[in-house]
């Protein structure tokens, strides 16, 4: 994906300024390289591996006494030592779980593997949470007519969020917001971030102008430029 240039950012700011000349609404654009490092992912996969793999071995026919023999434990020669054999096998089983947990956690901690193994639902929730945080922290919910619209893209997650405040969201049909998302995604998929944002901003401007037309007393309540977040 092409790196954002000052010219790209200027194009987005100009598109926002042009769109807001036709409406009393406010448009705010945010780009996030990555919203989270998903540190919980290695722990989840490691715990699952530690629980499932040894248990799967037992279901496949691996018996406690086989564990003892496999790892070089002492064998027993009479029934009175059965409890000691079971204790030895359980100790090896627990040790095996711990070893699997550590190996799996280290393996999934490798960034590309961690990103690939993070469930889509977890990524979607993280992106939505980050977008809502930006919506609230930038005061889009405090605009004069509750007509602020956030256009948010998370590159590593390959996800976008468009959040419209209640003043405009209720006025416009849901289908138009799908169009905004589609416009942004089309640019991102081509590796042209600025094109995606400009198209999305233009479409949001059309939606806002048709439902919240400009007034003589309007002021620009939010910056027009693209906000680029640090890597999460």
PDB file of C-alpha atoms in Angstrom:
ATOM      1  CA  UNK A   1       0.000   0.000   0.000  1.00  0.00           C
ATOM      2  CA  UNK A   2       1.410   3.360  -1.042  1.00  0.00           C
ATOM      3  CA  UNK A   3       2.792   5.571   1.714  1.00  0.00           C
ATOM      4  CA  UNK A   4       0.840   8.728   2.452  1.00  0.00           C
ATOM      5  CA  UNK A   5       2.524  11.888   1.185  1.00  0.00           C
ATOM      6  CA  UNK A   6       1.944  15.535   2.192  1.00  0.00           C
ATOM      7  CA  UNK A   7       0.187  15.947  -1.151  1.00  0.00           C
ATOM      8  CA  UNK A   8      -2.138  13.052  -0.327  1.00  0.00           C
ATOM      9  CA  UNK A   9      -3.002  14.573   3.028  1.00  0.00           C
ATOM     10  CA  UNK A  10      -3.582  17.963   1.404  1.00  0.00           C
ATOM     11  CA  UNK A  11      -6.015  16.366  -1.082  1.00  0.00           C
ATOM     12  CA  UNK A  12      -8.024  14.859   1.759  1.00  0.00           C
ATOM     13  CA  UNK A  13      -8.110  18.152   3.669  1.00  0.00           C
ATOM     14  CA  UNK A  14      -9.260  19.970   0.515  1.00  0.00           C
ATOM     15  CA  UNK A  15     -11.980  17.370  -0.062  1.00  0.00           C
ATOM     16  CA  UNK A  16     -13.250  17.798   3.511  1.00  0.00           C
ATOM     17  CA  UNK A  17     -13.229  21.594   3.210  1.00  0.00           C
ATOM     18  CA  UNK A  18     -15.094  21.450  -0.112  1.00  0.00           C
ATOM     19  CA  UNK A  19     -17.690  19.013   1.248  1.00  0.00           C
ATOM     20  CA  UNK A  20     -18.312  21.098   4.362  1.00  0.00           C
ATOM     21  CA  UNK A  21     -19.003  24.221   2.277  1.00  0.00           C
ATOM     22  CA  UNK A  22     -22.297  22.609   1.273  1.00  0.00           C
ATOM     23  CA  UNK A  23     -23.446  21.410   4.698  1.00  0.00           C
ATOM     24  CA  UNK A  24     -23.748  22.272   8.368  1.00  0.00           C
ATOM     25  CA  UNK A  25     -22.306  18.845   9.178  1.00  0.00           C
ATOM     26  CA  UNK A  26     -18.731  18.008  10.138  1.00  0.00           C
ATOM     27  CA  UNK A  27     -16.464  15.351   8.601  1.00  0.00           C
ATOM     28  CA  UNK A  28     -13.405  13.962  10.376  1.00  0.00           C
ATOM     29  CA  UNK A  29     -10.939  11.468   8.840  1.00  0.00           C
ATOM     30  CA  UNK A  30      -8.652   9.129  10.764  1.00  0.00           C
ATOM     31  CA  UNK A  31      -6.062   6.641   9.504  1.00  0.00           C
ATOM     32  CA  UNK A  32      -4.656   3.991  11.862  1.00  0.00           C
ATOM     33  CA  UNK A  33      -1.687   1.847  10.757  1.00  0.00           C
ATOM     34  CA  UNK A  34      -2.788  -0.741  13.348  1.00  0.00           C
ATOM     35  CA  UNK A  35      -5.227  -0.309  16.217  1.00  0.00           C
ATOM     36  CA  UNK A  36      -3.843  -3.040  18.481  1.00  0.00           C
ATOM     37  CA  UNK A  37      -0.868  -5.370  18.859  1.00  0.00           C
ATOM     38  CA  UNK A  38      -3.227  -8.158  20.020  1.00  0.00           C
ATOM     39  CA  UNK A  39      -0.974  -9.323  22.843  1.00  0.00           C
ATOM     40  CA  UNK A  40      -3.756 -11.582  24.083  1.00  0.00           C
ATOM     41  CA  UNK A  41      -3.672 -13.691  20.905  1.00  0.00           C
ATOM     42  CA  UNK A  42      -0.521 -15.711  21.798  1.00  0.00           C
ATOM     43  CA  UNK A  43      -1.935 -16.444  25.256  1.00  0.00           C
ATOM     44  CA  UNK A  44      -5.247 -17.655  23.840  1.00  0.00           C
ATOM     45  CA  UNK A  45      -3.605 -19.965  21.298  1.00  0.00           C
ATOM     46  CA  UNK A  46      -1.029 -21.203  23.812  1.00  0.00           C
ATOM     47  CA  UNK A  47      -3.711 -22.043  26.360  1.00  0.00           C
ATOM     48  CA  UNK A  48      -5.771 -23.841  23.720  1.00  0.00           C
ATOM     49  CA  UNK A  49      -2.758 -25.858  22.530  1.00  0.00           C
ATOM     50  CA  UNK A  50      -1.756 -26.775  26.089  1.00  0.00           C
ATOM     51  CA  UNK A  51      -5.253 -28.028  26.844  1.00  0.00           C
ATOM     52  CA  UNK A  52      -6.088 -29.732  23.558  1.00  0.00           C
ATOM     53  CA  UNK A  53      -2.861 -31.422  22.415  1.00  0.00           C
ATOM     54  CA  UNK A  54      -2.113 -33.509  25.548  1.00  0.00           C
ATOM     55  CA  UNK A  55      -5.806 -34.343  25.964  1.00  0.00           C
ATOM     56  CA  UNK A  56      -5.936 -35.330  22.315  1.00  0.00           C
ATOM     57  CA  UNK A  57      -3.004 -37.637  22.898  1.00  0.00           C
ATOM     58  CA  UNK A  58      -4.864 -39.401  25.701  1.00  0.00           C
ATOM     59  CA  UNK A  59      -7.940 -39.789  23.509  1.00  0.00           C
ATOM     60  CA  UNK A  60      -5.728 -41.227  20.792  1.00  0.00           C
ATOM     61  CA  UNK A  61      -4.539 -43.938  23.170  1.00  0.00           C
ATOM     62  CA  UNK A  62      -1.531 -42.381  24.917  1.00  0.00           C
ATOM     63  CA  UNK A  63      -1.742 -43.701  28.499  1.00  0.00           C
ATOM     64  CA  UNK A  64      -0.178 -42.190  31.630  1.00  0.00           C
ATOM     65  CA  UNK A  65       2.227 -45.088  32.016  1.00  0.00           C
ATOM     66  CA  UNK A  66       3.326 -44.559  28.425  1.00  0.00           C
ATOM     67  CA  UNK A  67       4.153 -40.946  29.294  1.00  0.00           C
ATOM     68  CA  UNK A  68       6.315 -42.120  32.145  1.00  0.00           C
ATOM     69  CA  UNK A  69       8.196 -44.556  29.909  1.00  0.00           C
ATOM     70  CA  UNK A  70       8.428 -42.043  27.049  1.00  0.00           C
ATOM     71  CA  UNK A  71      10.135 -39.434  29.190  1.00  0.00           C
ATOM     72  CA  UNK A  72      12.428 -41.847  30.961  1.00  0.00           C
ATOM     73  CA  UNK A  73      10.591 -42.267  34.252  1.00  0.00           C
ATOM     74  CA  UNK A  74      10.990 -45.276  36.511  1.00  0.00           C
ATOM     75  CA  UNK A  75       8.692 -48.224  35.858  1.00  0.00           C
ATOM     76  CA  UNK A  76       6.914 -50.053  38.656  1.00  0.00           C
ATOM     77  CA  UNK A  77       7.021 -53.727  39.422  1.00  0.00           C
ATOM     78  CA  UNK A  78       4.065 -54.315  41.679  1.00  0.00           C
ATOM     79  CA  UNK A  79       0.582 -53.006  42.467  1.00  0.00           C
ATOM     80  CA  UNK A  80       1.551 -51.073  45.592  1.00  0.00           C
ATOM     81  CA  UNK A  81       3.505 -48.634  43.458  1.00  0.00           C
ATOM     82  CA  UNK A  82       0.535 -47.747  41.219  1.00  0.00           C
ATOM     83  CA  UNK A  83      -0.094 -44.446  42.990  1.00  0.00           C
ATOM     84  CA  UNK A  84       3.525 -43.424  42.484  1.00  0.00           C
ATOM     85  CA  UNK A  85       3.290 -44.258  38.790  1.00  0.00           C
ATOM     86  CA  UNK A  86       0.125 -42.175  38.382  1.00  0.00           C
ATOM     87  CA  UNK A  87       1.731 -39.256  40.221  1.00  0.00           C
ATOM     88  CA  UNK A  88       4.787 -39.493  37.975  1.00  0.00           C
ATOM     89  CA  UNK A  89       2.606 -39.602  34.844  1.00  0.00           C
ATOM     90  CA  UNK A  90       0.561 -36.615  35.979  1.00  0.00           C
ATOM     91  CA  UNK A  91       3.719 -34.651  36.710  1.00  0.00           C
ATOM     92  CA  UNK A  92       4.976 -35.379  33.202  1.00  0.00           C
ATOM     93  CA  UNK A  93       1.549 -34.477  31.762  1.00  0.00           C
ATOM     94  CA  UNK A  94       1.582 -31.103  33.518  1.00  0.00           C
ATOM     95  CA  UNK A  95       5.157 -30.498  32.418  1.00  0.00           C
ATOM     96  CA  UNK A  96       4.175 -31.352  28.840  1.00  0.00           C
ATOM     97  CA  UNK A  97       1.316 -28.841  29.027  1.00  0.00           C
ATOM     98  CA  UNK A  98       3.676 -26.153  30.290  1.00  0.00           C
ATOM     99  CA  UNK A  99       6.189 -26.857  27.506  1.00  0.00           C
ATOM    100  CA  UNK A 100       3.473 -26.740  24.826  1.00  0.00           C
ATOM    101  CA  UNK A 101       2.139 -23.470  26.278  1.00  0.00           C
ATOM    102  CA  UNK A 102       5.568 -21.823  26.167  1.00  0.00           C
ATOM    103  CA  UNK A 103       6.422 -23.016  22.646  1.00  0.00           C
ATOM    104  CA  UNK A 104       3.008 -22.041  21.269  1.00  0.00           C
ATOM    105  CA  UNK A 105       3.113 -18.620  22.949  1.00  0.00           C
ATOM    106  CA  UNK A 106       6.566 -17.883  21.523  1.00  0.00           C
ATOM    107  CA  UNK A 107       5.549 -19.042  18.056  1.00  0.00           C
ATOM    108  CA  UNK A 108       2.320 -17.023  17.928  1.00  0.00           C
ATOM    109  CA  UNK A 109       4.149 -13.973  19.307  1.00  0.00           C
ATOM    110  CA  UNK A 110       5.905 -13.589  15.929  1.00  0.00           C
ATOM    111  CA  UNK A 111       4.052 -10.533  14.480  1.00  0.00           C
ATOM    112  CA  UNK A 112       2.981 -11.975  11.086  1.00  0.00           C
ATOM    113  CA  UNK A 113       1.760 -15.192  12.725  1.00  0.00           C
ATOM    114  CA  UNK A 114       0.038 -13.245  15.508  1.00  0.00           C
ATOM    115  CA  UNK A 115      -1.827 -11.077  12.983  1.00  0.00           C
ATOM    116  CA  UNK A 116      -2.816 -14.099  10.890  1.00  0.00           C
ATOM    117  CA  UNK A 117      -4.114 -16.050  13.907  1.00  0.00           C
ATOM    118  CA  UNK A 118      -6.029 -13.187  15.514  1.00  0.00           C
ATOM    119  CA  UNK A 119      -9.735 -13.960  14.948  1.00  0.00           C
ATOM    120  CA  UNK A 120     -11.584 -11.606  12.634  1.00  0.00           C
ATOM    121  CA  UNK A 121     -14.162 -10.870  15.312  1.00  0.00           C
ATOM    122  CA  UNK A 122     -11.410  -9.688  17.655  1.00  0.00           C
ATOM    123  CA  UNK A 123      -9.987  -7.398  14.963  1.00  0.00           C
ATOM    124  CA  UNK A 124     -13.444  -6.020  14.143  1.00  0.00           C
ATOM    125  CA  UNK A 125     -14.115  -5.281  17.812  1.00  0.00           C
ATOM    126  CA  UNK A 126     -10.733  -3.569  18.213  1.00  0.00           C
ATOM    127  CA  UNK A 127     -11.300  -1.375  15.143  1.00  0.00           C
ATOM    128  CA  UNK A 128     -14.800  -0.408  16.253  1.00  0.00           C
ATOM    129  CA  UNK A 129     -13.516   0.411  19.737  1.00  0.00           C
ATOM    130  CA  UNK A 130     -10.691   2.549  18.333  1.00  0.00           C
ATOM    131  CA  UNK A 131     -13.103   4.374  16.013  1.00  0.00           C
ATOM    132  CA  UNK A 132     -15.526   5.104  18.845  1.00  0.00           C
ATOM    133  CA  UNK A 133     -12.665   6.395  20.979  1.00  0.00           C
ATOM    134  CA  UNK A 134     -11.708   8.804  18.199  1.00  0.00           C
ATOM    135  CA  UNK A 135     -15.329   9.851  17.715  1.00  0.00           C
ATOM    136  CA  UNK A 136     -15.677  10.743  21.379  1.00  0.00           C
ATOM    137  CA  UNK A 137     -12.210  12.152  22.013  1.00  0.00           C
ATOM    138  CA  UNK A 138     -12.391  14.505  19.010  1.00  0.00           C
ATOM    139  CA  UNK A 139     -15.807  15.781  20.075  1.00  0.00           C
ATOM    140  CA  UNK A 140     -17.798  14.651  17.063  1.00  0.00           C
ATOM    141  CA  UNK A 141     -20.701  14.040  19.444  1.00  0.00           C
ATOM    142  CA  UNK A 142     -20.577  17.690  20.514  1.00  0.00           C
ATOM    143  CA  UNK A 143     -21.175  19.331  17.133  1.00  0.00           C
ATOM    144  CA  UNK A 144     -23.966  21.880  16.964  1.00  0.00           C
ATOM    145  CA  UNK A 145     -26.597  19.675  15.334  1.00  0.00           C
ATOM    146  CA  UNK A 146     -25.170  16.252  16.206  1.00  0.00           C
ATOM    147  CA  UNK A 147     -24.192  15.788  12.569  1.00  0.00           C
ATOM    148  CA  UNK A 148     -20.541  14.786  12.897  1.00  0.00           C
ATOM    149  CA  UNK A 149     -19.297  11.901  10.724  1.00  0.00           C
ATOM    150  CA  UNK A 150     -16.105   9.947  11.380  1.00  0.00           C
ATOM    151  CA  UNK A 151     -14.374   8.134   8.505  1.00  0.00           C
ATOM    152  CA  UNK A 152     -11.913   5.647  10.011  1.00  0.00           C
ATOM    153  CA  UNK A 153      -9.549   3.195   8.306  1.00  0.00           C
ATOM    154  CA  UNK A 154      -7.315   0.600  10.002  1.00  0.00           C
ATOM    155  CA  UNK A 155      -4.653  -0.599   7.562  1.00  0.00           C
ATOM    156  CA  UNK A 156      -3.243  -3.704   9.273  1.00  0.00           C
ATOM    157  CA  UNK A 157      -6.735  -4.965  10.063  1.00  0.00           C
ATOM    158  CA  UNK A 158      -8.026  -4.079   6.582  1.00  0.00           C
ATOM    159  CA  UNK A 159     -11.191  -2.677   8.111  1.00  0.00           C
ATOM    160  CA  UNK A 160     -13.039   0.612   8.001  1.00  0.00           C
ATOM    161  CA  UNK A 161     -15.662   2.229  10.196  1.00  0.00           C
ATOM    162  CA  UNK A 162     -17.975   5.098   9.348  1.00  0.00           C
ATOM    163  CA  UNK A 163     -19.700   6.519  12.423  1.00  0.00           C
ATOM    164  CA  UNK A 164     -22.403   9.145  12.010  1.00  0.00           C
ATOM    165  CA  UNK A 165     -23.863  11.010  14.967  1.00  0.00           C
ATOM    166  CA  UNK A 166     -27.564  10.588  15.668  1.00  0.00           C
ATOM    167  CA  UNK A 167     -28.543  13.902  14.093  1.00  0.00           C
ATOM    168  CA  UNK A 168     -27.592  12.711  10.603  1.00  0.00           C
ATOM    169  CA  UNK A 169     -27.656   8.917  10.984  1.00  0.00           C
ATOM    170  CA  UNK A 170     -31.405   8.889  11.595  1.00  0.00           C
ATOM    171  CA  UNK A 171     -32.050  11.282   8.720  1.00  0.00           C
ATOM    172  CA  UNK A 172     -30.208   9.268   6.062  1.00  0.00           C
ATOM    173  CA  UNK A 173     -31.072   5.680   5.047  1.00  0.00           C
ATOM    174  CA  UNK A 174     -28.633   2.952   6.083  1.00  0.00           C
ATOM    175  CA  UNK A 175     -27.812   2.132   2.462  1.00  0.00           C
ATOM    176  CA  UNK A 176     -25.998   5.429   1.938  1.00  0.00           C
ATOM    177  CA  UNK A 177     -23.513   4.651   4.708  1.00  0.00           C
ATOM    178  CA  UNK A 178     -22.781   1.336   3.002  1.00  0.00           C
ATOM    179  CA  UNK A 179     -21.891   3.364  -0.082  1.00  0.00           C
ATOM    180  CA  UNK A 180     -19.415   5.448   1.924  1.00  0.00           C
ATOM    181  CA  UNK A 181     -17.754   2.288   3.242  1.00  0.00           C
ATOM    182  CA  UNK A 182     -17.597   0.837  -0.277  1.00  0.00           C
ATOM    183  CA  UNK A 183     -15.982   4.020  -1.644  1.00  0.00           C
ATOM    184  CA  UNK A 184     -13.296   3.974   1.042  1.00  0.00           C
ATOM    185  CA  UNK A 185     -12.624   0.248   0.683  1.00  0.00           C
ATOM    186  CA  UNK A 186     -12.289   0.546  -3.087  1.00  0.00           C
ATOM    187  CA  UNK A 187      -9.391   2.974  -2.696  1.00  0.00           C
ATOM    188  CA  UNK A 188      -7.720   0.985   0.056  1.00  0.00           C
ATOM    189  CA  UNK A 189      -7.890  -2.253  -1.925  1.00  0.00           C
ATOM    190  CA  UNK A 190      -6.085  -0.540  -4.813  1.00  0.00           C
ATOM    191  CA  UNK A 191      -3.420   0.684  -2.399  1.00  0.00           C
ATOM    192  CA  UNK A 192      -4.522   4.299  -2.904  1.00  0.00           C
ATOM    193  CA  UNK A 193      -5.444   5.545   0.546  1.00  0.00           C
ATOM    194  CA  UNK A 194      -5.989   9.165  -0.421  1.00  0.00           C
ATOM    195  CA  UNK A 195      -8.294   8.221  -3.301  1.00  0.00           C
ATOM    196  CA  UNK A 196     -10.400   6.131  -0.918  1.00  0.00           C
ATOM    197  CA  UNK A 197     -10.720   8.920   1.625  1.00  0.00           C
ATOM    198  CA  UNK A 198     -11.483  11.564  -1.003  1.00  0.00           C
ATOM    199  CA  UNK A 199     -14.235   9.393  -2.515  1.00  0.00           C
ATOM    200  CA  UNK A 200     -15.708   8.644   0.926  1.00  0.00           C
ATOM    201  CA  UNK A 201     -15.552  12.309   1.976  1.00  0.00           C
ATOM    202  CA  UNK A 202     -17.243  13.395  -1.255  1.00  0.00           C
ATOM    203  CA  UNK A 203     -20.069  10.892  -0.723  1.00  0.00           C
ATOM    204  CA  UNK A 204     -20.506  11.933   2.931  1.00  0.00           C
ATOM    205  CA  UNK A 205     -20.638  15.566   1.786  1.00  0.00           C
ATOM    206  CA  UNK A 206     -23.462  14.714  -0.609  1.00  0.00           C
ATOM    207  CA  UNK A 207     -25.373  12.919   2.158  1.00  0.00           C
ATOM    208  CA  UNK A 208     -24.911  15.766   4.622  1.00  0.00           C
ATOM    209  CA  UNK A 209     -25.791  18.519   2.154  1.00  0.00           C
ATOM    210  CA  UNK A 210     -29.071  16.805   1.251  1.00  0.00           C
ATOM    211  CA  UNK A 211     -30.134  16.441   4.878  1.00  0.00           C
ATOM    212  CA  UNK A 212     -28.246  19.204   6.710  1.00  0.00           C
ATOM    213  CA  UNK A 213     -27.723  22.085   4.269  1.00  0.00           C
ATOM    214  CA  UNK A 214     -25.273  24.874   5.015  1.00  0.00           C
ATOM    215  CA  UNK A 215     -26.342  27.937   7.023  1.00  0.00           C
ATOM    216  CA  UNK A 216     -24.900  31.434   7.151  1.00  0.00           C
ATOM    217  CA  UNK A 217     -24.054  31.034  10.826  1.00  0.00           C
ATOM    218  CA  UNK A 218     -22.093  27.797  10.385  1.00  0.00           C
ATOM    219  CA  UNK A 219     -18.514  27.590  11.633  1.00  0.00           C
ATOM    220  CA  UNK A 220     -15.869  24.931  11.055  1.00  0.00           C
ATOM    221  CA  UNK A 221     -15.912  23.005  14.324  1.00  0.00           C
ATOM    222  CA  UNK A 222     -13.261  20.362  13.546  1.00  0.00           C
ATOM    223  CA  UNK A 223      -9.939  20.272  11.630  1.00  0.00           C
ATOM    224  CA  UNK A 224     -10.223  19.277   7.979  1.00  0.00           C
ATOM    225  CA  UNK A 225      -6.964  17.367   7.684  1.00  0.00           C
ATOM    226  CA  UNK A 226      -6.378  13.642   8.025  1.00  0.00           C
ATOM    227  CA  UNK A 227      -5.401  12.449  11.507  1.00  0.00           C
ATOM    228  CA  UNK A 228      -2.830   9.619  11.404  1.00  0.00           C
ATOM    229  CA  UNK A 229      -2.629   7.631  14.611  1.00  0.00           C
ATOM    230  CA  UNK A 230       0.541   6.030  15.971  1.00  0.00           C
ATOM    231  CA  UNK A 231       0.778   2.280  15.548  1.00  0.00           C
ATOM    232  CA  UNK A 232      -1.256   0.542  18.238  1.00  0.00           C
TER     233      UNK A 232
END
